[in-house]
Amino acid sequence: MTIEKNNYYEAAAASASPAKRLKLAHRTLQPAPIFAPFRTVGLVSPTAVPFTSLPLGKTTFQITTSVGQCLHTYDLRRGLNLVFITRPQTPAFITATVAWKDRVIAAWGGSGPTGVKPAVWLFQRGKKCGELEIPAGLDKPIEELIVFGSWIVGRCLTRIEVWKTTNYDHYTTITPTAATGSSKGATISGGICNMPTYLNKLLVGKQDGSIDIWNISTGKLVYTIFSPGLTAGAVTALQPTPALSLVAVAREDGSITIHDIETDKAILVLHAHRSSTTSITSISFRTDGHGAGEDGQEPGIMATAGTDNSDVTLWDLNREGRVVGVLHGAHNPPSSVHGGVAGGISKVEFLPGQDVMVTSGLDNALKSWIFDANSLSAVPRILHSRTGHAAPVTRLSFLPSSSEDADATGKWILSAGRDQSLWGWSIRKDGQSGELSQGPVRKKAKKLGLLGQNLEVDSSGSFEALKPPEITSFACSLNRDGGMGAAPGAGGIWTNVANKRGTTDASDSGMTGWESIVTGHRGDKYARTWFWGRKRAGRWAFETPDGTEVTSVAISSCGTFAVIGSAGGSVSMFNLQSGLLRQRFPAPLNPAQAKKMKLQELNPQQLSANSPRFRLGEGKHKKAVTGLFVDPLNRTIISCGKDGKIKFWDFHTGILQDEIDWSPMAAITAAQYYRSSDLVALSCDDLSIRVIDIETKKLVRELWGCLGQISDFCFSNDGRWIIAASMDSVIRVWDLPTAHLINAFRVESPCTALAFSETGEYLATAHADSVGINLWNNRTLFAHVPTRMIKDDEIIEATLPTTSGEGGQGLLAAAFEETGEELEEDENLLIDQPSSIDTLSNDLLTLSLVPKARWQTLLHLQTIKARNKPIEPPKAPEKAPFFLPSMTNGAQEPKQLANGTPDPLQEAKPLSNRISRPPPSATTKSDFTTLLHDFSPSPSSPSHPHQPDQTPNPEPLLTHLSTLSPSAADTAIRTLADVGEMTAFVQALIVRLRQRRDYELVQTWMSVFLRCHGVVVVGGDDDDNMGDYGMGLRRLREALREWREEQRREGRRLGELVGYCSGVLGWLRSAR
């Protein structure tokens, strides 16, 4: 009997095998992206499109700049605080903008390799509110927009388009003609403008130096102002003056002419006194009535600027005109090297009726300047500034966490670019971002007269020479950062202690903290320190012992020591508090040690078997050091270099302890350290990334797949992934436990630097053709993303984030994103049927998907009912409301007809109530009872004899029971009619327990069953004389014994698994 029952249970358990797996031959599953584009930071005015301003009432001005495919609007009164970012972004780059009333008009498209046709959109408070009608023949970009009267005018290279402001319909097209005898054609070069009080008149500057005056209402040419000479060149700028009928005209030869268009005569001709000819591309006039004259109280100030220099020239137009001041270095001067620092001024503008001037430059900067009323200088001072990197970013890192400001973890980014600057970017508030000061660089440049010159590389007499070279590596630790209260020191910035006479006083910094950032620079033998809290340059410049270039830097976890590696292979350690050299690796030998070592070389027999593997002074890298790290306990320093060696140095003695040699197989180009797991990842010149464990000093992983030089890589915040960028424009993600490539996406331009936040929220990337920093959201924090192994050809095409965040995914959007079930497939592309959820393996114990609150409520249902039982019965109202029908002796009065006689239909209706009606259980069976009988029919039923070869499946029964509410499930278990149904129910639980599924539900159901029917199980001792009932009771008890044995076996197995896992976790967490 027992053997038959065991075979029955095993057969029933086997019948509930995992669902059939289907081959997806008709469907190719694409890997889901792990990172979703979020937004871009660091862009202010990176394009050559001039800004546009708009007065907002009488209190402030709004200034709008173009950052590519969207617009940024800044509020001047709030200190150029960003208030609007336009959405949606334009399909192509913006080519021209103009502010009109409460709207901003932007033209885009018509240029570039995409071949997108031009269009003009209107934005209001950052949202698109309209679009201009584009004529069919327009295929060139609109380079300038102006609005006057009832007209919107757009200038292309060879034509002018006119629209109506009332309905945005296209009105006409104007095509200028070439001047008589001119070979330069009718190309429009100098822009367009309108003259105040001149109705419908438009001035157009052309390539041949002439100016056409058009009536845009009739579309006719009214007059042409010819060029003053053949050498004047093309018109480069047009601007009407505050005086009527006068216009300022700038030409290619650098001259500025104040021309009277009514008499066609030149009133004033000005020339900038410069050694080289400078073209003027922007002109503006001060309209507040001050600034000119001897006392500065007369009107007549004009400002001019150009894209090929960084100066703003201020002119006094009274008394034949003269230069009253030059604002040197308003923006970065342009670089003569391709791909270098962008510079020059794109536009200068006086705000109407204000003593404020606004400039924008090609160096990704927007600045406002103010003229002091009683100042003796005609040159303004800076009022507000919003800037960013002027050249592409080369290094990135999220600011590490500190013990004092844990809330800022993962919210700040450090970046270094080819513009020789170091920036800190706030992800939470854009206005907090800023550049770390390098001292009075501009003040020195003004004294030397260098700000008006072009930037020349390797020139000692240039603006670049006053700044440290481009940053190639940096390290940061905030544990000893003093914040704003750190003592800056009285000895200036970047002092070399080795060349400093006298002792160094570090008492002040000992109380307030010291520098927290160390940087290495291209071609420079000094590593420099920085204060993060004070956002300025630090006190020390650490020189490499061998005088070669600094190639790698590191800071200890305590924030006290900086380690510097050089191109000559030397490694040295400095104290950040005092700036003194503390150790070299290898440590230099003193005379006694050198003599002893020489004697040992002459007598090798003196060397004992216990002698160290490496002696004093041995182990220096033969090539450049490319990676440096200090372990968290300051016991070991790890260095690697292009000689293919990883060396482990004693922190205190400087003696080499061990090394790993990969030469000549591979040279190490970069390294990253993950402190929590003591793993070091190293990128090699064979396009691989190798991971070693510094505890065992063994190679644990090799990651392959990059098809180009690895530009940068990093660990994820939990150390599970390695994210790498290569020059093939692909960013790859490897899973370290499995060494599988789990994600790869291709971007538009090569990624030059990347970093992963410590909170795991963001991935930051920098690209070769952009000065911004792109942020990507980690989707695995909010949604299930399959991380199966992918093939090399399963690369996703990804679009870069935008400043507006459009097309990206914010944190809340990612958290509440409604996505379908993500299907994972094995190497044969097999998946489970979507309709079944089964165990992954027969050796695993699977819990149910029933909410925890439901089965816990079922387990404590009686306690909940007792707690919710009312203390006293409800009281009847003393007087019923007036709108309820009256009752007679508690019963409703019989309905009567109109004549007062009782209704015969109501009298004939038979009485029925819940007492006279039979209960539903007496006539029909519940769904639970039906499914229970289908699982195991009663042996006493003659129509359903028990057959041992049948293998019924308890799935329908238990699935139905799991869908019931706690009260309904308790009722179903309580209403088991006889011992046959009880036995069938216990048999179903035994089958599910052997399947190792729904473990917590099976325990709950058995607990409720024993609480409800325990009296039946323990009662009836003389069951041999009770007939069929006794036999059924015996079978019930045997089933419960079988349940007890199965429960003990599974509990023992589960305890062993938990104990094993606990032991492994304890060993991993131990210090070893």
PDB file of C-alpha atoms in Angstrom, residues 585-674:
ATOM      1  CA  PHE A 585      59.045  53.452  -4.974  1.00  0.00           C
ATOM      2  CA  PRO A 586      61.510  51.799  -4.993  1.00  0.00           C
ATOM      3  CA  ALA A 587      63.039  53.553  -2.009  1.00  0.00           C
ATOM      4  CA  PRO A 588      66.513  54.997  -2.728  1.00  0.00           C
ATOM      5  CA  LEU A 589      69.460  53.363  -1.013  1.00  0.00           C
ATOM      6  CA  ASN A 590      71.562  55.123   1.580  1.00  0.00           C
ATOM      7  CA  PRO A 591      75.350  54.586   1.493  1.00  0.00           C
ATOM      8  CA  ALA A 592      75.296  51.794   4.091  1.00  0.00           C
ATOM      9  CA  GLN A 593      72.549  49.894   2.256  1.00  0.00           C
ATOM     10  CA  ALA A 594      74.359  50.313  -1.062  1.00  0.00           C
ATOM     11  CA  LYS A 595      77.605  48.950   0.456  1.00  0.00           C
ATOM     12  CA  LYS A 596      75.819  45.955   1.952  1.00  0.00           C
ATOM     13  CA  MET A 597      74.120  45.150  -1.345  1.00  0.00           C
ATOM     14  CA  LYS A 598      77.436  45.335  -3.190  1.00  0.00           C
ATOM     15  CA  LEU A 599      78.989  42.884  -0.739  1.00  0.00           C
ATOM     16  CA  GLN A 600      76.092  40.498  -1.258  1.00  0.00           C
ATOM     17  CA  GLU A 601      76.600  40.653  -4.998  1.00  0.00           C
ATOM     18  CA  LEU A 602      80.307  39.762  -4.506  1.00  0.00           C
ATOM     19  CA  ASN A 603      79.472  36.908  -2.107  1.00  0.00           C
ATOM     20  CA  PRO A 604      76.234  35.209  -3.228  1.00  0.00           C
ATOM     21  CA  GLN A 605      76.720  32.552  -0.503  1.00  0.00           C
ATOM     22  CA  GLN A 606      75.714  35.122   2.100  1.00  0.00           C
ATOM     23  CA  LEU A 607      72.175  35.183   0.722  1.00  0.00           C
ATOM     24  CA  SER A 608      69.949  33.009   2.869  1.00  0.00           C
ATOM     25  CA  ALA A 609      66.985  30.988   1.708  1.00  0.00           C
ATOM     26  CA  ASN A 610      64.666  33.389   3.505  1.00  0.00           C
ATOM     27  CA  SER A 611      65.960  36.432   1.673  1.00  0.00           C
ATOM     28  CA  PRO A 612      63.201  38.569   0.070  1.00  0.00           C
ATOM     29  CA  ARG A 613      62.440  38.098  -3.582  1.00  0.00           C
ATOM     30  CA  PHE A 614      63.108  41.763  -4.334  1.00  0.00           C
ATOM     31  CA  ARG A 615      65.881  43.734  -2.705  1.00  0.00           C
ATOM     32  CA  LEU A 616      66.033  47.392  -1.755  1.00  0.00           C
ATOM     33  CA  GLY A 617      66.100  49.785  -4.663  1.00  0.00           C
ATOM     34  CA  GLU A 618      64.911  47.189  -7.187  1.00  0.00           C
ATOM     35  CA  GLY A 619      61.738  47.024  -9.245  1.00  0.00           C
ATOM     36  CA  LYS A 620      61.405  50.424 -10.919  1.00  0.00           C
ATOM     37  CA  HIS A 621      59.181  50.532 -13.987  1.00  0.00           C
ATOM     38  CA  LYS A 622      61.120  50.703 -17.225  1.00  0.00           C
ATOM     39  CA  LYS A 623      58.407  52.636 -19.056  1.00  0.00           C
ATOM     40  CA  ALA A 624      55.659  55.117 -18.241  1.00  0.00           C
ATOM     41  CA  VAL A 625      53.439  54.449 -15.227  1.00  0.00           C
ATOM     42  CA  THR A 626      49.829  54.269 -16.434  1.00  0.00           C
ATOM     43  CA  GLY A 627      47.978  53.399 -13.229  1.00  0.00           C
ATOM     44  CA  LEU A 628      48.366  53.989  -9.481  1.00  0.00           C
ATOM     45  CA  PHE A 629      46.226  52.902  -6.521  1.00  0.00           C
ATOM     46  CA  VAL A 630      46.444  52.761  -2.734  1.00  0.00           C
ATOM     47  CA  ASP A 631      44.595  50.043  -0.841  1.00  0.00           C
ATOM     48  CA  PRO A 632      42.029  51.199   1.774  1.00  0.00           C
ATOM     49  CA  LEU A 633      44.308  50.354   4.736  1.00  0.00           C
ATOM     50  CA  ASN A 634      47.400  52.170   3.383  1.00  0.00           C
ATOM     51  CA  ARG A 635      49.424  48.969   3.344  1.00  0.00           C
ATOM     52  CA  THR A 636      50.060  48.450  -0.385  1.00  0.00           C
ATOM     53  CA  ILE A 637      50.509  50.654  -3.430  1.00  0.00           C
ATOM     54  CA  ILE A 638      49.700  49.083  -6.792  1.00  0.00           C
ATOM     55  CA  SER A 639      51.316  50.470  -9.929  1.00  0.00           C
ATOM     56  CA  CYS A 640      51.203  49.364 -13.562  1.00  0.00           C
ATOM     57  CA  GLY A 641      52.956  50.614 -16.649  1.00  0.00           C
ATOM     58  CA  LYS A 642      53.514  50.292 -20.342  1.00  0.00           C
ATOM     59  CA  ASP A 643      56.243  47.743 -19.605  1.00  0.00           C
ATOM     60  CA  GLY A 644      53.423  45.228 -19.001  1.00  0.00           C
ATOM     61  CA  LYS A 645      54.086  44.836 -15.261  1.00  0.00           C
ATOM     62  CA  ILE A 646      51.837  45.227 -12.223  1.00  0.00           C
ATOM     63  CA  LYS A 647      53.851  45.918  -9.089  1.00  0.00           C
ATOM     64  CA  PHE A 648      52.839  45.732  -5.427  1.00  0.00           C
ATOM     65  CA  TRP A 649      54.820  48.039  -3.144  1.00  0.00           C
ATOM     66  CA  ASP A 650      54.984  48.249   0.625  1.00  0.00           C
ATOM     67  CA  PHE A 651      53.384  51.571   1.544  1.00  0.00           C
ATOM     68  CA  HIS A 652      55.760  52.371   4.411  1.00  0.00           C
ATOM     69  CA  THR A 653      59.126  50.983   3.292  1.00  0.00           C
ATOM     70  CA  GLY A 654      58.862  51.395  -0.477  1.00  0.00           C
ATOM     71  CA  ILE A 655      60.090  47.816  -1.061  1.00  0.00           C
ATOM     72  CA  LEU A 656      58.638  45.832  -3.947  1.00  0.00           C
ATOM     73  CA  GLN A 657      56.633  42.906  -2.548  1.00  0.00           C
ATOM     74  CA  ASP A 658      55.363  41.175  -5.675  1.00  0.00           C
ATOM     75  CA  GLU A 659      54.780  41.734  -9.365  1.00  0.00           C
ATOM     76  CA  ILE A 660      52.817  40.328 -12.293  1.00  0.00           C
ATOM     77  CA  ASP A 661      54.624  40.369 -15.616  1.00  0.00           C
ATOM     78  CA  TRP A 662      52.643  40.361 -18.868  1.00  0.00           C
ATOM     79  CA  SER A 663      55.437  41.623 -21.111  1.00  0.00           C
ATOM     80  CA  PRO A 664      55.963  41.335 -24.002  1.00  0.00           C
ATOM     81  CA  MET A 665      52.475  39.911 -24.466  1.00  0.00           C
ATOM     82  CA  ALA A 666      50.677  43.153 -23.584  1.00  0.00           C
ATOM     83  CA  ALA A 667      51.370  46.695 -22.459  1.00  0.00           C
ATOM     84  CA  ILE A 668      49.026  48.272 -19.915  1.00  0.00           C
ATOM     85  CA  THR A 669      47.522  51.565 -21.060  1.00  0.00           C
ATOM     86  CA  ALA A 670      45.153  52.388 -18.165  1.00  0.00           C
ATOM     87  CA  ALA A 671      43.788  50.908 -14.942  1.00  0.00           C
ATOM     88  CA  GLN A 672      40.804  51.239 -12.611  1.00  0.00           C
ATOM     89  CA  TYR A 673      40.515  50.087  -8.984  1.00  0.00           C
ATOM     90  CA  TYR A 674      37.379  48.877  -7.192  1.00  0.00           C
TER      91      TYR A 674
END
